[in-house]
Amino acid sequence: MGLLWRAGTKLSILASAIGGGTAAALIATSDDPATALKLSTSIPRRLFDDAIAAANIVFDYEYSLWGIPEGSSEREKIKHEVHLRSAQKLRDLCFKNGGIYIKLGQHLGQLEYLVPQEYVQTMRESMLNKCPVSSYEQICDVFKKELGDTPDKIFSEFDPVPIASASLAQVHVARTHDGQKVAVKVQHTHMTETAAADQATVELIVNTLHNFFPSFDYRWLIDEIRESLPNELNFLSEAKNSERCLENFRKLSPHIANYVYAPKVYWNLSTSKLLTMEYMDGAYINDVKAIKKLGIHPHELSILVSQTFAEMMFKHGFVHCDPHAANLLVRPLPSSNASFLGWRKPQLILLDHGLYKELDFDTRTNYAALWKALIFADANAIKKYSTKLGAGEDLYALFAGVLTMRPWNRVVDPSMDHLVIQGSESDRSELQMYASEYFHEISELLRRLPRVILLMMKTNDCLRAVNNTLLQGSSLETFLIIGKVSSEAVIEAKMSQSKSLLTWFNVKLDKILLEIRLWGMQTALWLLQLRKVLSWSHKAS
């Protein structure tokens, strides 16, 4: 208990000292001293609130579990209650502070392999569509500074009530003077100043907690935010990302380019804090009922999502790293006709292009080779490429488990459906047990891996959540797609580096063998599906 008291006291003292220093620096360097003075008064309070919340959560765990035997049913019951209370306290703190705190909450909601389920569920339910909203007066302030006038003057119509609000910005529907319906993304007021201060406060809390409780190590997350946040706050960078993304599909993946879309940017009405885009009609990817109403089959959509992001990761090396449900829309492919059964081809619409990561040639090729090995249950190759990516020879099996959400014995199981997750309660319990049992090893793994791979893992988690919504689990067909695209990427890399006729011949042979192997797996999948249909028909009769 003394340790906890000292932790809380030290956090509070540090909060006051650093809060005052941050406030003074903010006033001294701001272009708007009056606004900076107003903002600076909130920084020490935020730091103090953060410190109290962190100490409160730690104290709750230690006090509530004090003296209760490990492994007992009573301890598990109380731990569940503490997890729930602490997740709610963290959620409330995130909403109170907004901005970067919301992004942290969103990220925690995607870490199924590291964070207790109570945190995952609380953050997922709260953080995607329930973010703080800036007032219309604040929105007008941003418009005046960025475009020199209020929204009602710049647009012929502008709805003051936002249709969506996220951690850094909110979106309004408007109409241009030539009649085009648009979506206007407006950064929350003073986000640039508060984000810098918030980053400093969160970094302080995380580092201090790690000093007292070494197993609590989220410093890698702070490093990532420090690097990615400036780009996310620059909407012109986001606009360029969206155009580059579509250009990559046109050049490198023309076979699915028509099935992937991003809203057109109106550059003359966009700045670093305002982004005007084509308005998109469609269903959110987690709204299965609305998707079916559009005549789109959820299974076909899940295949498109898997292929889209596999192409980005393994072939483009330029990856949208925030594909959660609020950032993915779907609509019927324009100009397409319904099939005999009434289904229409889907078109995936990618929103929010602020967070992208580039993979250099070696990282992209090694990552593709690792996924190829995972799909084909090649234990030696899994070890080889996991080690190349930084996991080390002692944690390669754990790395494979975190990527696939399967224990090692399932990862190397030669059966065709060895990586498929059914989404059942037993599956979820197994994943949580796995995360709990290897908590310290997973923390060490995350510390070792390059940050770009951590972002790929986050992207995988988002996509897994999307697939789980569409299919109530994962599908063998989506894994076959990942196997195909990753294998093609490895072959293309070898072809680009081939310097002799013999190497070229070997690569061509690899390609033929891959096609045969994939054809065999696809045939087995068709037979499996046919058997299920016949089984259902037999039961019905």
Coordinates of C-alpha atoms in Angstrom, one line a residue:
M1 CA 0.0 0.0 0.0
G2 CA 2.9 2.3 0.7
L3 CA 4.2 1.9 -2.8
L4 CA 0.8 2.9 -4.2
W5 CA 0.6 6.0 -2.0
R6 CA 4.1 7.0 -3.1
A7 CA 3.2 6.4 -6.7
G8 CA 0.1 8.6 -6.4
T9 CA 2.0 11.4 -4.6
K10 CA 4.9 11.4 -7.1
L11 CA 2.4 11.5 -10.0
S12 CA 0.6 14.5 -8.5
I13 CA 3.8 16.4 -7.8
L14 CA 5.1 15.7 -11.3
A15 CA 1.8 16.7 -12.7
S16 CA 1.8 20.1 -11.0
A17 CA 5.4 20.8 -11.9
I18 CA 5.3 19.7 -15.6
G19 CA 1.8 21.2 -16.0
G20 CA 3.1 24.6 -15.0
G21 CA 6.1 24.3 -17.3
T22 CA 4.0 23.2 -20.3
A23 CA 1.5 26.0 -19.7
A24 CA 4.3 28.6 -19.7
A25 CA 5.8 27.2 -22.8
L26 CA 2.5 27.2 -24.6
I27 CA 1.9 30.9 -23.8
A28 CA 5.4 31.9 -24.9
T29 CA 5.3 30.1 -28.3
S30 CA 1.7 30.6 -29.3
D31 CA 0.6 32.9 -32.1
D32 CA -2.6 33.7 -30.0
P33 CA -1.4 34.4 -26.4
A34 CA -4.9 35.1 -25.2
T35 CA -6.2 31.7 -26.4
A36 CA -3.0 30.1 -25.2
L37 CA -3.5 31.6 -21.7
K38 CA -7.0 30.1 -21.6
L39 CA -5.8 26.7 -22.7
S40 CA -2.8 26.7 -20.3
T41 CA -5.1 26.9 -17.3
S42 CA -6.5 23.5 -18.2
I43 CA -3.1 21.7 -18.6
P44 CA -2.2 21.4 -14.9
R45 CA -5.8 20.4 -14.1
R46 CA -5.6 17.7 -16.8
L47 CA -2.3 16.4 -15.5
F48 CA -3.6 16.3 -12.0
D49 CA -6.8 14.5 -13.1
D50 CA -4.7 12.0 -15.1
A51 CA -2.5 11.3 -12.1
I52 CA -5.4 10.8 -9.7
A53 CA -7.2 8.5 -12.2
A54 CA -4.1 6.4 -12.7
A55 CA -3.4 6.1 -9.0
N56 CA -7.1 5.4 -8.3
I57 CA -7.2 2.5 -10.8
V58 CA -3.9 0.9 -9.5
F59 CA -5.1 1.3 -5.9
D60 CA -8.5 -0.4 -6.8
Y61 CA -6.7 -3.4 -8.2
E62 CA -4.3 -3.8 -5.2
Y63 CA -6.9 -3.2 -2.5
S64 CA -9.7 -5.3 -4.1
L65 CA -7.5 -8.3 -4.8
W66 CA -5.4 -8.1 -1.6
G67 CA -5.1 -11.5 0.1
I68 CA -7.4 -13.4 -2.3
P69 CA -5.7 -16.6 -3.6
E70 CA -4.5 -16.7 -7.2
G71 CA -6.6 -18.9 -9.4
S72 CA -9.6 -18.9 -7.1
S73 CA -13.1 -18.3 -8.5
E74 CA -13.6 -15.5 -6.0
R75 CA -10.5 -13.7 -7.3
E76 CA -11.7 -14.1 -11.0
K77 CA -15.1 -12.6 -10.0
I78 CA -13.6 -9.6 -8.2
K79 CA -11.0 -9.1 -11.0
H80 CA -13.8 -8.9 -13.5
E81 CA -15.6 -6.2 -11.4
V82 CA -12.3 -4.2 -11.0
H83 CA -11.6 -4.5 -14.7
L84 CA -15.1 -3.1 -15.5
R85 CA -14.8 -0.3 -12.9
S86 CA -11.4 0.7 -14.2
A87 CA -12.4 0.6 -17.8
Q88 CA -15.3 2.9 -17.1
K89 CA -13.0 5.3 -15.1
L90 CA -10.6 5.3 -18.1
R91 CA -13.4 5.9 -20.5
D92 CA -14.7 8.8 -18.5
L93 CA -11.3 10.4 -18.4
C94 CA -10.9 10.0 -22.1
F95 CA -14.2 11.7 -22.8
K96 CA -13.4 14.5 -20.2
N97 CA -10.1 15.3 -21.9
G98 CA -11.0 14.5 -25.6
G99 CA -8.6 14.6 -28.5
I100 CA -5.6 12.3 -28.1
Y101 CA -7.2 10.6 -25.2
I102 CA -10.1 9.4 -27.4
K103 CA -7.6 8.0 -29.9
L104 CA -5.9 6.1 -27.0
G105 CA -9.2 4.7 -26.0
Q106 CA -10.0 3.6 -29.5
H107 CA -6.6 1.9 -29.8
L108 CA -7.1 0.1 -26.5
G109 CA -10.5 -1.2 -27.8
Q110 CA -8.6 -3.0 -30.6
L111 CA -6.0 -4.8 -28.4
E112 CA -7.7 -8.0 -27.7
Y113 CA -4.5 -9.9 -27.3
L114 CA -3.2 -7.6 -24.6
V115 CA -6.1 -5.8 -22.8
P116 CA -8.8 -7.5 -20.7
Q117 CA -12.1 -8.0 -22.4
E118 CA -13.8 -5.5 -20.1
Y119 CA -11.6 -2.8 -21.5
V120 CA -12.0 -3.9 -25.1
Q121 CA -15.8 -3.9 -24.9
T122 CA -16.1 -0.7 -22.9
M123 CA -13.9 1.2 -25.3
R124 CA -15.4 -0.2 -28.5
E125 CA -18.9 0.6 -27.3
S126 CA -18.0 4.1 -26.4
M127 CA -15.2 5.5 -28.6
L128 CA -16.2 5.1 -32.2
N129 CA -19.4 7.2 -32.6
K130 CA -19.7 9.0 -29.3
C131 CA -16.9 11.5 -29.4
P132 CA -17.1 15.1 -28.1
V133 CA -18.7 17.7 -30.5
S134 CA -17.4 21.3 -31.1
S135 CA -20.1 24.0 -31.1
Y136 CA -21.1 25.8 -34.3
E137 CA -19.4 29.0 -33.0
Q138 CA -16.2 27.1 -32.6
I139 CA -16.6 25.7 -36.2
C140 CA -17.1 29.2 -37.4
D141 CA -13.8 30.3 -35.7
V142 CA -11.9 27.6 -37.6
F143 CA -13.5 28.6 -40.9
K144 CA -12.7 32.3 -40.4
K145 CA -9.0 31.5 -39.7
E146 CA -8.7 28.9 -42.5
L147 CA -10.8 30.3 -45.3
G148 CA -11.5 33.9 -44.2
D149 CA -15.3 33.6 -43.8
T150 CA -18.1 31.7 -42.1
P151 CA -19.5 28.4 -43.5
D152 CA -22.8 29.9 -44.6
K153 CA -20.9 32.3 -46.8
I154 CA -18.5 29.7 -48.3
F155 CA -21.2 27.2 -49.0
S156 CA -24.7 27.6 -50.3
E157 CA -25.9 25.3 -47.6
F158 CA -24.2 24.1 -44.4
D159 CA -25.7 21.9 -41.7
P160 CA -24.5 23.2 -38.3
V161 CA -25.2 19.8 -36.8
P162 CA -22.4 17.3 -37.5
I163 CA -23.2 13.9 -39.0
A164 CA -20.2 12.3 -37.2
S165 CA -17.6 13.3 -34.6
A166 CA -14.2 11.7 -34.1
S167 CA -11.3 12.3 -31.7
L168 CA -9.7 15.0 -33.8
A169 CA -12.5 16.4 -36.0
Q170 CA -16.1 16.3 -36.9
V171 CA -18.0 16.1 -40.2
H172 CA -20.7 18.4 -41.6
V173 CA -22.9 18.1 -44.7
A174 CA -22.8 21.0 -47.0
R175 CA -23.6 22.0 -50.6
T176 CA -21.2 24.0 -52.8
H177 CA -22.4 27.0 -54.8
D178 CA -22.5 24.9 -58.0
G179 CA -24.8 22.4 -56.3
Q180 CA -22.4 19.6 -55.3
K181 CA -23.2 17.8 -52.0
V182 CA -20.1 17.6 -49.9
A183 CA -18.8 16.4 -46.5
V184 CA -16.7 18.9 -44.6
K185 CA -14.3 17.6 -42.0
V186 CA -13.5 20.4 -39.5
Q187 CA -10.7 20.0 -36.9
H188 CA -11.8 20.6 -33.3
T189 CA -10.7 24.0 -32.2
H190 CA -7.2 24.5 -30.8
M191 CA -6.5 20.8 -31.4
T192 CA -2.9 21.4 -32.5
E193 CA -2.0 23.1 -29.1
T194 CA -4.0 20.8 -26.9
A195 CA -2.7 17.7 -28.7
A196 CA 0.9 18.6 -28.0
A197 CA 0.1 19.3 -24.3
D198 CA -2.0 16.1 -24.0
Q199 CA 0.8 14.0 -25.6
A200 CA 3.2 15.3 -22.9
T201 CA 0.8 14.5 -20.1
V202 CA 0.0 11.0 -21.3
E203 CA 3.7 10.3 -21.8
L204 CA 4.3 11.4 -18.3
I205 CA 1.7 9.1 -16.8
V206 CA 2.7 6.1 -18.9
N207 CA 6.4 6.5 -18.1
T208 CA 5.8 7.0 -14.4
L209 CA 3.5 4.0 -14.1
H210 CA 6.1 1.9 -15.9
N211 CA 8.7 3.0 -13.4
F212 CA 6.6 1.7 -10.5
F213 CA 5.0 -1.2 -12.3
P214 CA 7.4 -2.5 -15.0
S215 CA 4.8 -5.0 -16.4
F216 CA 2.7 -1.9 -17.5
D217 CA 4.7 -1.0 -20.6
Y218 CA 2.8 1.0 -23.2
R219 CA 5.8 3.3 -24.1
W220 CA 5.7 1.9 -27.6
L221 CA 2.2 3.4 -28.1
I222 CA 3.5 6.8 -27.0
D223 CA 6.3 6.6 -29.5
E224 CA 3.8 5.8 -32.3
I225 CA 1.5 8.7 -31.3
R226 CA 4.4 11.1 -31.3
E227 CA 5.3 10.1 -34.8
S228 CA 1.8 9.8 -36.4
L229 CA -0.2 12.6 -34.7
P230 CA 1.3 15.5 -36.6
N231 CA 0.4 13.9 -39.9
E232 CA -3.2 13.1 -38.6
L233 CA -3.6 16.8 -37.7
N234 CA -2.6 17.9 -41.2
F235 CA -5.7 17.4 -43.4
L236 CA -3.8 18.2 -46.6
S237 CA -1.6 15.2 -45.8
E238 CA -4.7 13.1 -45.4
A239 CA -6.0 14.3 -48.8
K240 CA -2.8 13.4 -50.5
N241 CA -2.9 9.9 -48.9
S242 CA -6.4 9.2 -50.2
E243 CA -5.3 10.1 -53.8
R244 CA -2.1 8.1 -53.5
C245 CA -4.1 5.1 -52.2
L246 CA -6.4 5.0 -55.2
E247 CA -3.5 5.6 -57.6
N248 CA -1.7 2.5 -56.1
F249 CA -4.8 0.4 -56.8
R250 CA -5.0 1.6 -60.4
K251 CA -1.3 0.9 -61.0
L252 CA -0.5 -2.1 -58.9
S253 CA -3.9 -3.8 -58.3
P254 CA -6.0 -3.0 -61.4
H255 CA -8.1 -6.2 -61.0
I256 CA -9.9 -4.7 -58.0
A257 CA -9.3 -1.0 -58.5
N258 CA -13.0 -0.4 -59.4
Y259 CA -14.1 -2.1 -56.2
V260 CA -12.2 0.3 -53.9
Y261 CA -13.0 4.0 -53.7
A262 CA -12.1 7.2 -51.7
P263 CA -14.1 10.4 -51.7
K264 CA -12.9 13.1 -54.2
V265 CA -11.1 16.0 -52.5
Y266 CA -12.1 19.7 -53.2
W267 CA -8.7 21.2 -53.0
N268 CA -9.9 24.8 -53.3
L269 CA -12.0 24.3 -50.1
S270 CA -9.4 22.4 -48.1
T271 CA -6.6 23.5 -45.7
S272 CA -4.6 21.8 -43.0
K273 CA -7.6 22.0 -40.6
L274 CA -10.5 21.8 -43.1
L275 CA -11.1 19.0 -45.6
T276 CA -13.9 19.2 -48.1
M277 CA -14.8 15.9 -49.8
E278 CA -17.4 14.3 -52.0
Y279 CA -20.4 13.2 -49.9
M280 CA -20.7 9.5 -49.9
D281 CA -23.9 7.5 -49.5
G282 CA -23.5 4.0 -48.2
A283 CA -23.8 1.6 -45.2
Y284 CA -21.2 1.4 -42.4
I285 CA -19.5 -1.9 -42.6
N286 CA -20.7 -3.1 -39.2
D287 CA -24.4 -2.5 -40.2
V288 CA -25.1 -6.0 -41.6
K289 CA -28.9 -5.3 -41.9
A290 CA -28.3 -2.1 -44.0
I291 CA -25.7 -4.0 -46.1
K292 CA -28.2 -6.7 -47.0
K293 CA -30.8 -4.1 -47.8
L294 CA -28.4 -2.7 -50.4
G295 CA -28.4 -6.2 -52.0
I296 CA -24.8 -6.9 -50.9
H297 CA -23.9 -10.3 -49.4
P298 CA -21.8 -9.9 -46.2
H299 CA -19.6 -12.8 -47.2
E300 CA -18.6 -11.3 -50.5
L301 CA -17.9 -8.0 -48.7
S302 CA -15.6 -9.7 -46.2
I303 CA -13.6 -11.1 -49.1
L304 CA -13.3 -7.7 -50.7
V305 CA -12.1 -6.2 -47.4
S306 CA -9.5 -8.9 -47.0
Q307 CA -8.2 -8.6 -50.5
T308 CA -8.1 -4.7 -50.4
F309 CA -5.9 -4.6 -47.3
A310 CA -3.8 -7.6 -48.4
E311 CA -3.0 -5.8 -51.6
M312 CA -2.0 -2.7 -49.6
M313 CA 0.2 -4.5 -47.1
F314 CA 1.9 -7.0 -49.4
K315 CA 2.1 -5.3 -52.8
H316 CA 1.7 -1.5 -52.3
G317 CA 3.6 -1.0 -49.1
F318 CA 1.4 1.9 -48.3
V319 CA -1.3 0.9 -45.8
H320 CA -4.4 2.6 -44.3
C321 CA -3.8 1.8 -40.6
D322 CA -7.2 2.8 -39.1
P323 CA -9.8 0.6 -40.8
H324 CA -12.3 0.4 -37.9
A325 CA -16.0 0.3 -38.6
A326 CA -16.6 4.1 -38.6
N327 CA -14.0 4.5 -41.4
L328 CA -15.4 1.9 -43.9
L329 CA -18.5 2.4 -46.0
V330 CA -20.0 0.1 -48.6
R331 CA -22.3 0.7 -51.5
P332 CA -23.2 -1.3 -54.6
L333 CA -20.6 -1.1 -57.4
P334 CA -21.8 1.7 -59.6
S335 CA -23.3 0.6 -63.0
S336 CA -23.3 -3.1 -61.8
N337 CA -26.4 -5.3 -62.2
A338 CA -27.8 -7.7 -59.7
S339 CA -27.0 -11.4 -60.0
F340 CA -29.5 -14.1 -60.7
L341 CA -30.0 -14.4 -56.9
G342 CA -30.5 -10.7 -56.5
W343 CA -27.0 -9.9 -55.0
R344 CA -24.9 -6.9 -56.2
K345 CA -21.2 -6.5 -56.3
P346 CA -19.8 -4.3 -53.4
Q347 CA -17.6 -1.3 -53.6
L348 CA -15.6 -0.5 -50.5
I349 CA -15.3 3.2 -49.6
L350 CA -12.3 4.1 -47.5
L351 CA -12.7 7.1 -45.2
D352 CA -10.2 9.0 -42.9
H353 CA -6.9 8.7 -44.6
G354 CA -4.9 10.4 -41.8
L355 CA -3.0 7.4 -40.6
Y356 CA -1.0 5.6 -43.2
K357 CA 2.3 3.6 -42.9
E358 CA 4.9 2.9 -45.5
L359 CA 6.7 -0.5 -45.5
D360 CA 10.1 -0.5 -47.1
F361 CA 10.9 -3.3 -49.6
D362 CA 12.5 -5.7 -47.1
T363 CA 9.9 -5.2 -44.4
R364 CA 7.0 -5.6 -46.9
T365 CA 8.6 -8.7 -48.5
N366 CA 9.4 -10.4 -45.1
Y367 CA 5.9 -9.6 -43.8
A368 CA 4.3 -11.1 -46.9
A369 CA 6.6 -14.2 -46.6
L370 CA 5.6 -14.6 -42.9
W371 CA 1.8 -14.5 -43.8
K372 CA 2.4 -17.0 -46.6
A373 CA 4.1 -19.3 -44.1
L374 CA 1.3 -18.8 -41.6
I375 CA -1.4 -19.7 -44.2
F376 CA 0.5 -22.8 -45.3
A377 CA 1.5 -23.8 -41.8
D378 CA 5.3 -23.8 -42.6
A379 CA 6.9 -23.8 -39.1
N380 CA 10.5 -23.2 -40.4
A381 CA 9.5 -20.3 -42.5
I382 CA 7.4 -18.8 -39.7
K383 CA 10.5 -18.9 -37.4
K384 CA 12.7 -17.4 -40.2
Y385 CA 10.6 -14.4 -41.1
S386 CA 9.4 -13.7 -37.6
T387 CA 13.0 -13.5 -36.5
K388 CA 13.8 -11.2 -39.5
L389 CA 11.0 -8.9 -38.5
G390 CA 12.4 -8.5 -34.9
A391 CA 10.5 -11.1 -32.8
G392 CA 13.7 -13.1 -32.0
E393 CA 14.2 -16.8 -31.9
D394 CA 12.6 -17.0 -28.5
L395 CA 9.3 -15.2 -29.3
Y396 CA 8.6 -16.2 -32.9
A397 CA 5.8 -18.6 -31.8
L398 CA 4.2 -16.0 -29.7
F399 CA 4.4 -13.5 -32.6
A400 CA 2.6 -16.0 -34.9
G401 CA 0.0 -16.5 -32.2
V402 CA -0.7 -12.7 -31.8
L403 CA -1.0 -12.2 -35.6
T404 CA -3.4 -15.1 -36.1
M405 CA -5.1 -15.2 -32.6
R406 CA -4.4 -18.9 -32.6
P407 CA -2.2 -20.9 -30.2
W408 CA 1.0 -22.4 -31.7
N409 CA -0.4 -25.9 -32.1
R410 CA -3.2 -24.5 -34.3
V411 CA -0.8 -22.2 -36.2
V412 CA 1.3 -25.2 -37.4
D413 CA -1.7 -27.6 -37.8
P414 CA -1.7 -28.9 -41.4
S415 CA -5.5 -28.9 -41.7
M416 CA -6.8 -26.4 -44.2
D417 CA -8.9 -24.4 -41.7
H418 CA -6.3 -24.2 -39.0
L419 CA -6.4 -20.4 -38.7
V420 CA -10.2 -20.0 -38.9
I421 CA -11.9 -18.4 -35.8
Q422 CA -15.5 -19.2 -35.3
G423 CA -16.3 -16.3 -33.1
S424 CA -17.8 -18.6 -30.5
E425 CA -17.7 -18.0 -26.7
S426 CA -15.2 -20.8 -26.3
D427 CA -13.0 -19.1 -28.9
R428 CA -13.2 -15.7 -27.1
S429 CA -12.4 -17.4 -23.8
E430 CA -9.4 -19.1 -25.3
L431 CA -8.0 -15.8 -26.7
Q432 CA -8.4 -14.1 -23.3
M433 CA -6.7 -16.9 -21.5
Y434 CA -3.9 -16.8 -24.0
A435 CA -3.5 -13.1 -23.5
S436 CA -3.6 -13.4 -19.7
E437 CA -1.1 -16.3 -19.6
Y438 CA 1.5 -14.6 -21.8
F439 CA 1.0 -11.0 -20.8
H440 CA 4.6 -10.3 -19.9
E441 CA 5.9 -12.1 -23.0
I442 CA 3.5 -10.1 -25.2
S443 CA 4.7 -6.9 -23.7
E444 CA 8.3 -7.8 -24.4
L445 CA 7.3 -8.7 -28.0
L446 CA 5.6 -5.4 -28.6
R447 CA 8.7 -3.6 -27.2
R448 CA 11.0 -5.4 -29.7
L449 CA 9.0 -5.2 -32.9
P450 CA 9.4 -2.2 -35.2
R451 CA 6.6 0.4 -34.9
V452 CA 5.5 -0.2 -38.5
I453 CA 4.8 -3.8 -37.6
L454 CA 2.9 -2.8 -34.5
L455 CA 0.7 -0.7 -36.8
M456 CA 0.2 -3.7 -39.1
M457 CA -0.9 -5.7 -36.1
K458 CA -3.4 -2.9 -35.1
T459 CA -4.7 -3.0 -38.7
N460 CA -5.1 -6.8 -38.5
D461 CA -7.1 -6.3 -35.3
C462 CA -9.4 -3.8 -36.9
L463 CA -10.0 -6.1 -39.9
R464 CA -10.6 -9.1 -37.6
A465 CA -13.3 -7.1 -35.8
V466 CA -14.9 -6.2 -39.1
N467 CA -14.9 -9.8 -40.3
N468 CA -16.2 -10.9 -37.0
T469 CA -19.2 -8.5 -37.4
L470 CA -19.8 -9.6 -41.0
L471 CA -19.4 -13.4 -40.5
Q472 CA -19.5 -13.9 -36.8
G473 CA -15.9 -15.2 -37.0
S474 CA -13.3 -15.6 -39.8
S475 CA -13.7 -17.5 -43.0
L476 CA -11.4 -20.0 -44.8
E477 CA -11.9 -18.1 -48.0
T478 CA -10.5 -14.8 -46.6
F479 CA -7.4 -16.7 -45.5
L480 CA -7.0 -18.2 -48.9
I481 CA -7.0 -14.7 -50.3
I482 CA -4.3 -13.6 -47.8
G483 CA -2.3 -16.6 -48.8
K484 CA -2.7 -15.9 -52.5
V485 CA -1.8 -12.2 -52.3
S486 CA 1.1 -12.6 -49.9
S487 CA 2.5 -15.5 -52.1
E488 CA 2.2 -13.4 -55.2
A489 CA 4.0 -10.5 -53.5
V490 CA 6.9 -12.8 -52.5
I491 CA 7.2 -14.1 -56.1
E492 CA 7.1 -10.6 -57.5
A493 CA 9.8 -9.5 -55.1
K494 CA 12.0 -12.5 -56.3
M495 CA 11.3 -11.7 -59.9
S496 CA 12.4 -8.1 -59.4
Q497 CA 15.7 -9.3 -57.9
S498 CA 16.4 -12.2 -60.3
K499 CA 19.7 -11.8 -62.0
S500 CA 20.1 -15.1 -63.8
L501 CA 18.0 -17.3 -66.1
L502 CA 18.1 -20.1 -63.5
T503 CA 16.7 -17.8 -60.8
W504 CA 14.0 -16.6 -63.2
F505 CA 13.1 -20.3 -64.1
N506 CA 12.9 -21.2 -60.3
V507 CA 10.6 -18.3 -59.6
K508 CA 8.4 -19.3 -62.5
L509 CA 8.3 -22.8 -61.2
D510 CA 7.4 -21.5 -57.7
K511 CA 4.5 -19.6 -59.3
I512 CA 3.2 -22.7 -61.0
L513 CA 3.4 -24.8 -57.8
L514 CA 1.6 -22.0 -55.9
E515 CA -1.2 -21.9 -58.4
I516 CA -1.6 -25.7 -58.2
R517 CA -1.6 -25.6 -54.4
L518 CA -4.1 -22.7 -54.2
W519 CA -6.3 -24.6 -56.8
G520 CA -6.3 -27.7 -54.6
M521 CA -7.2 -25.7 -51.5
Q522 CA -10.0 -23.9 -53.4
T523 CA -11.4 -27.2 -54.7
A524 CA -11.3 -28.6 -51.1
L525 CA -13.2 -25.5 -50.0
W526 CA -15.9 -26.0 -52.7
L527 CA -16.3 -29.6 -51.6
L528 CA -16.5 -28.6 -48.0
Q529 CA -19.2 -26.0 -48.8
L530 CA -21.1 -28.6 -51.0
R531 CA -21.0 -31.1 -48.1
K532 CA -22.5 -28.5 -45.8
V533 CA -25.3 -27.7 -48.3
L534 CA -26.1 -31.4 -48.7
S535 CA -26.0 -31.9 -45.0
W536 CA -28.5 -29.0 -44.5
S537 CA -30.8 -30.4 -47.2
H538 CA -30.7 -33.9 -45.6
K539 CA -31.7 -32.4 -42.2
A540 CA -34.5 -30.3 -43.8
S541 CA -36.0 -33.4 -45.4

